[in-house]
Tab-separated table of C-alpha atoms and ligand atoms in Angstrom:
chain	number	residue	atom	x	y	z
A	1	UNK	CA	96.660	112.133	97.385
A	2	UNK	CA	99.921	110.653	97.028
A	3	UNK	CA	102.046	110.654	93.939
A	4	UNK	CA	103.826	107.773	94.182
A	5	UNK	CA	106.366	107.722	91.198
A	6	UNK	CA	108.488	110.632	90.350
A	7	UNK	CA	111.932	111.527	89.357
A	8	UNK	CA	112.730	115.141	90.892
A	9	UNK	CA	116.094	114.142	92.881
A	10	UNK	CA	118.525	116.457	91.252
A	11	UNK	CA	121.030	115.084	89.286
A	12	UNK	CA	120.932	111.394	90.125
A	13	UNK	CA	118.951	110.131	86.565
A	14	UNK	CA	117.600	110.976	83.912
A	15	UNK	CA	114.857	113.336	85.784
A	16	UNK	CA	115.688	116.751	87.234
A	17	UNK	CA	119.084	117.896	86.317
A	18	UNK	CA	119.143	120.595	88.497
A	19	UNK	CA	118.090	121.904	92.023
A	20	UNK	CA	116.320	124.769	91.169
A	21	UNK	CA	114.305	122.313	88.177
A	22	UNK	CA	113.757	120.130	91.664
A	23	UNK	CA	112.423	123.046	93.580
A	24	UNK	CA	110.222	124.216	90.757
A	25	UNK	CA	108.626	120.869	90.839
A	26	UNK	CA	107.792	120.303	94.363
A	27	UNK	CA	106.068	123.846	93.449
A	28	UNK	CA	104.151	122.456	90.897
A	29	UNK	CA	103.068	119.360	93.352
A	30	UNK	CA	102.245	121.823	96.310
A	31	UNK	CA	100.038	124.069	94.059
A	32	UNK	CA	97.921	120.464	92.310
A	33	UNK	CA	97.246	119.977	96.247
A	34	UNK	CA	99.283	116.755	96.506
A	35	UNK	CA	99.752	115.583	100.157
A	36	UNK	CA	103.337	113.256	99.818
A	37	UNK	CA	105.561	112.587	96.934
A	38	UNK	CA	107.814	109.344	96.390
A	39	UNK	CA	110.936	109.980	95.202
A	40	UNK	CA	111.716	107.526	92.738
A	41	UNK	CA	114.906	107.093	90.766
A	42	UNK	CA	115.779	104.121	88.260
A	43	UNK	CA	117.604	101.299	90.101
A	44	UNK	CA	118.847	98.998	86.839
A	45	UNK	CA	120.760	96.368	88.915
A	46	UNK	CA	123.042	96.030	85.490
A	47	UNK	CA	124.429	99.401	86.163
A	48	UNK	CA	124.358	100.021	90.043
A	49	UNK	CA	124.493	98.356	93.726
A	50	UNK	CA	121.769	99.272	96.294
A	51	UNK	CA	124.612	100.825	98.589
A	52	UNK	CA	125.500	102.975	95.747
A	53	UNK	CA	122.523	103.945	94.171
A	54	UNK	CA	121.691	104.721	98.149
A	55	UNK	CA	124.342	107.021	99.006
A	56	UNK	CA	123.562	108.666	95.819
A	57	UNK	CA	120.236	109.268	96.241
A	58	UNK	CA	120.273	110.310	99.695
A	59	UNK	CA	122.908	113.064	98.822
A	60	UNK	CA	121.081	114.211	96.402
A	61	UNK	CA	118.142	114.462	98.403
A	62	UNK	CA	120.290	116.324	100.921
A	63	UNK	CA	121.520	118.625	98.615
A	64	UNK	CA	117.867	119.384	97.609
A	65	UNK	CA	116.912	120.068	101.642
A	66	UNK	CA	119.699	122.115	102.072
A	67	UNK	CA	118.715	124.587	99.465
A	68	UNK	CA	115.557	124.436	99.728
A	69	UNK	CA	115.998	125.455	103.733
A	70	UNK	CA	112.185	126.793	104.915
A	71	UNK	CA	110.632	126.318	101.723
A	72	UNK	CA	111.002	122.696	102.766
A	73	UNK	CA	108.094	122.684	105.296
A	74	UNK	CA	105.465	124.385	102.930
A	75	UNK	CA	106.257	121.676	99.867
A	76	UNK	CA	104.620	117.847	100.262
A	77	UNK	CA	105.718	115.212	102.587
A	78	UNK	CA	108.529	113.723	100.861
A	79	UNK	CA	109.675	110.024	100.962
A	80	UNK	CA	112.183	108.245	99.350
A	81	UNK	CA	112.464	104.773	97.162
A	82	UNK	CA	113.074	103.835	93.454
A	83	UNK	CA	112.021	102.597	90.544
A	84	UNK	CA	113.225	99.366	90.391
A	85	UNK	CA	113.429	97.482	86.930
A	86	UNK	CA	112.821	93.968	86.468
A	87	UNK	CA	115.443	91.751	86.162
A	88	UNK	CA	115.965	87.994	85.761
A	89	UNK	CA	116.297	86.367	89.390
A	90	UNK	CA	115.106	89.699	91.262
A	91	UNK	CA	113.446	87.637	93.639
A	92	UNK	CA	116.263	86.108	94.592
A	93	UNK	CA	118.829	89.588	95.175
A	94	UNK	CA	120.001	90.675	97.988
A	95	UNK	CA	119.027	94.236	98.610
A	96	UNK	CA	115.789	94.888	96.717
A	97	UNK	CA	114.669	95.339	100.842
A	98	UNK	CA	116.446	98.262	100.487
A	99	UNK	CA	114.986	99.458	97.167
A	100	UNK	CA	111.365	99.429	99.115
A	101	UNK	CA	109.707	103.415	99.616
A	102	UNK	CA	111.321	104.098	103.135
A	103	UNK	CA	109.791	102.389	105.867
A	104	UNK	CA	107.695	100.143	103.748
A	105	UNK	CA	107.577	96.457	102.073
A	106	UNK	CA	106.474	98.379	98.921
A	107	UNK	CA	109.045	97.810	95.616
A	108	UNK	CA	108.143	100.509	92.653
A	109	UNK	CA	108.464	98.056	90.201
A	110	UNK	CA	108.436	98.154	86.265
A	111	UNK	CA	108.333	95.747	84.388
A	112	UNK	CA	110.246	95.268	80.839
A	113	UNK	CA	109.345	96.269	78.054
A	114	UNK	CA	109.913	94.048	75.726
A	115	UNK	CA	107.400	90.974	75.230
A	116	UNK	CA	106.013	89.464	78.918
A	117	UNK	CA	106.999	85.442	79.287
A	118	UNK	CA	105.401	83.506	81.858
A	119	UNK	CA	108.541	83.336	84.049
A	120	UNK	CA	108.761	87.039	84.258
A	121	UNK	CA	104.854	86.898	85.594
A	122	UNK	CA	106.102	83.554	87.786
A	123	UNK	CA	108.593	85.417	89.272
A	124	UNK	CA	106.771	88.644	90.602
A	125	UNK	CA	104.477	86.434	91.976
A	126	UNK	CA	107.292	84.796	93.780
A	127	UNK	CA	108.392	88.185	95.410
A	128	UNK	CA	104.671	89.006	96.760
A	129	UNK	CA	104.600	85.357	98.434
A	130	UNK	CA	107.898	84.606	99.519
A	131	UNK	CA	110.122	87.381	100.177
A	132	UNK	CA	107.654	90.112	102.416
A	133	UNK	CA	107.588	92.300	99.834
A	134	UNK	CA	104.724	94.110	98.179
A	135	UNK	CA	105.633	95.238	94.414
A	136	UNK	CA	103.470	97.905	93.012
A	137	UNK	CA	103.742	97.501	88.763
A	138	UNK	CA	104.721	100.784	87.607
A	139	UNK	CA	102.705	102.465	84.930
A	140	UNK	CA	100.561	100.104	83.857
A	141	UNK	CA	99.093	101.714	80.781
A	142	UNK	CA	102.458	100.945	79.109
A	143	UNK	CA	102.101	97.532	79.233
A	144	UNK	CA	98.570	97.329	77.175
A	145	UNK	CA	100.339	95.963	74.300
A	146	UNK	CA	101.613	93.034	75.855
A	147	UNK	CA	100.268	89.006	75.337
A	148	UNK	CA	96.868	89.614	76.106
A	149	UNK	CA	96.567	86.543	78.872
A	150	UNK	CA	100.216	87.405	80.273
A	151	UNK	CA	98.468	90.716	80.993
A	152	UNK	CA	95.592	89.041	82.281
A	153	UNK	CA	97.444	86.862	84.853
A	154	UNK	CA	99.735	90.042	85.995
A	155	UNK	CA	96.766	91.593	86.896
A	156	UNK	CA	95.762	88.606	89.001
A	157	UNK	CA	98.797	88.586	90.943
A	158	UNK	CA	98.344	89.766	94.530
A	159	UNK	CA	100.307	92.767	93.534
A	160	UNK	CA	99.204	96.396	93.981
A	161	UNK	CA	98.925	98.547	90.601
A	162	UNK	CA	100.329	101.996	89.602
A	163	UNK	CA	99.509	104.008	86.550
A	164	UNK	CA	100.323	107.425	85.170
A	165	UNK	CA	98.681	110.241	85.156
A	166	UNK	CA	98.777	110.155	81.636
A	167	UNK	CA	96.041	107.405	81.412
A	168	UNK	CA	93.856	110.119	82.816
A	169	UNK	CA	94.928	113.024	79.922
A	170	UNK	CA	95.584	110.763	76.269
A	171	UNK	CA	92.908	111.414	73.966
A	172	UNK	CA	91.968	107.176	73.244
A	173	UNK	CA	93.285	106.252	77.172
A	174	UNK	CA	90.935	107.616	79.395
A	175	UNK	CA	88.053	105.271	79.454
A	176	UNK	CA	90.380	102.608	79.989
A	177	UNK	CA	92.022	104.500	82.919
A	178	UNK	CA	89.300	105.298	84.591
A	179	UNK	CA	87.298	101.720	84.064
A	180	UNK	CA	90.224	100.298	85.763
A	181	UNK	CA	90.363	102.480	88.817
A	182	UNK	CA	87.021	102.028	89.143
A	183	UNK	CA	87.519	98.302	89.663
A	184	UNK	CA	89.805	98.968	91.926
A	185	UNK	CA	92.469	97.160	90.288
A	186	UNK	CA	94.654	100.655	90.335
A	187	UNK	CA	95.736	101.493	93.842
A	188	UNK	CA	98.657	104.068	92.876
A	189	UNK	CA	98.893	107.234	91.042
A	190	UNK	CA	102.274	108.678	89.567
A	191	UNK	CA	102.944	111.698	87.339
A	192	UNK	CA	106.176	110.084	86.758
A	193	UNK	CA	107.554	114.009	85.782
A	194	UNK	CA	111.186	114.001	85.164
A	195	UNK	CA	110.973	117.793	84.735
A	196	UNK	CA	108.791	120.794	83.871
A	197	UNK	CA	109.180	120.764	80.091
A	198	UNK	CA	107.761	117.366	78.054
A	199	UNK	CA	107.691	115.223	81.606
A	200	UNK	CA	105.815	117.647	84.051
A	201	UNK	CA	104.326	117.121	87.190
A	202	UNK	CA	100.645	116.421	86.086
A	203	UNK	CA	98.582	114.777	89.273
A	204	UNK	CA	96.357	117.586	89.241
A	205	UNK	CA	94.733	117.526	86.041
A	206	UNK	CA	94.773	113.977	86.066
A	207	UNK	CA	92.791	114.243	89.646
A	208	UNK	CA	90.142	116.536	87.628
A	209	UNK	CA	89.623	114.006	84.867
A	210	UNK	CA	89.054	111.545	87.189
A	211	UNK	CA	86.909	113.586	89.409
A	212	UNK	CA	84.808	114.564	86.591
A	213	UNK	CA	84.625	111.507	85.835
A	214	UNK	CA	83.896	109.777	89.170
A	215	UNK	CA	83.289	112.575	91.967
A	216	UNK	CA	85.285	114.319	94.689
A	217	UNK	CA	83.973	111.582	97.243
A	218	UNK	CA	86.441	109.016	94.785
A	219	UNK	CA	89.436	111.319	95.364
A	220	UNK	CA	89.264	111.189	98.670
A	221	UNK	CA	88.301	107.149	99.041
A	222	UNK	CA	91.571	106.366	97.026
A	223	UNK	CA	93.585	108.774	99.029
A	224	UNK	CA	92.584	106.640	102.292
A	225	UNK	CA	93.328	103.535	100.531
A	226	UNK	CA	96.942	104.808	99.748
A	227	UNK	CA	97.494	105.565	103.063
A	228	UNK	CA	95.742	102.356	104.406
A	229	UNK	CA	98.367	100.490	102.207
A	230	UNK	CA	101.341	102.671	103.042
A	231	UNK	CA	100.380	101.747	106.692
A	232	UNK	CA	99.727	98.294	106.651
A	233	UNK	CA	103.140	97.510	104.590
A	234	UNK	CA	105.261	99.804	107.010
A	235	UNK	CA	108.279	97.959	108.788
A	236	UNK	CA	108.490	97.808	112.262
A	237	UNK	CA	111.388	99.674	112.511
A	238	UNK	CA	110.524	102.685	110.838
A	239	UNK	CA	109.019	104.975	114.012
B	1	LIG	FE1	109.568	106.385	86.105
């Protein structure tokens, strides 16, 4: 299983604010049996450039290896990327290549939250046809309050879909969660944890939820899908 949205980079948002906080949750990801984790910090092109937010987030990421030293091989496969929110004309900027999860076409995307207009939808659309990008919505279950047919046609996008863990654990969520990821229409899971206090790392009882829910056997389906995608969407240039 991959969690594929996470803030654990030390110091760079508003996730962990510390290296041993960092540590403690790549712990916490080992021990819920999670195979790779994407790093994911907020990229808000209003505040930041791609080269900067880059250079920061790769020396944070080497401060993080550097202390962690041997302990590095025993925690997931780690790989790098960002959360990446929506702006208008993102599908015309220069650099969102470089916001992709290393060595793929895939953007962690999340969308606003304030109300959905059809040119917001238009445009996402326009970066999954025309620019050889793949976005995958981030946490979906946030958006269920949004114009019911703008939701509708989002969904219809040829866009891949992340959601929380948390639609797995609220009391009032669940049935939704799991209906969807039964359709297949979620592809990605996330904990999203920013720390180990009121954001933890919280794949694993998510996974058990969903397991009880659906069986083992759809653990491990999903897990090959994930890695199906991540495979078919990496760049050339990558190995
Ligand atoms: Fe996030």
């Amino acid at each position: 299983m991959i969690d594929f949205h996470s803030h654990f980079l030390p110091g760079i948002d508003d996730g962990s604010d510390s290296i041993s906080t960092s540590l403690a949750m790549l712990d916490a990801w080992k021990f819920q049996g999670i195979e790779m984790v994407c790093a994911t910090p907020h990229f808000y092109a209003t505040h930041n450039t791609p080269e900067r937010f880059l250079y920061k987030r790769n020396t944070a990421f080497e401060l993080l290896k550097e202390e962690a030293g041997e302990r590095l091989s025993s925690f997931p496969a780690i790989r790098l990327g960002a959360e990446v929110r929506f702006f208008d004309g993102i599908s015309r900027f220069d650099g969102l290549n470089e916001l992709c999860l290393e060595g793929t076409d895939l953007l962690l995307l999340e969308m606003p939250f304030r109300p959905w207009t059809s040119r917001m939808i238009d445009e996402v659309g326009i970066i999954a046809s025309s620019t050889g990008i793949m976005p995958v919505a981030a946490h979906i279950e946030r958006y269920m309050d949004q114009p019911r047919h703008l939701f509708k046609e989002f969904l219809k996008l040829n866009i891949l879909i992340q959601s929380n863990a948390e639609f797995f654990l609220e009391p009032g969520f669940t049935r939704k969660g799991i209906k969807m990821l039964k359709k297949g229409t979620i592809t990605f899971l996330g904990s999203d944890a920013h720390n180990n206090g009121h954001r933890p790392v919280n794949i694993g009882p998510a996974l058990d939820v969903i397991s009880r829910s659906l069986g083992d056997g759809f653990i491990t389906e999903l897990t090959e899908r994930q890695y199906d995608i991540l495979d078919q969407f990496t760049t050339d240039d990558f190995f």
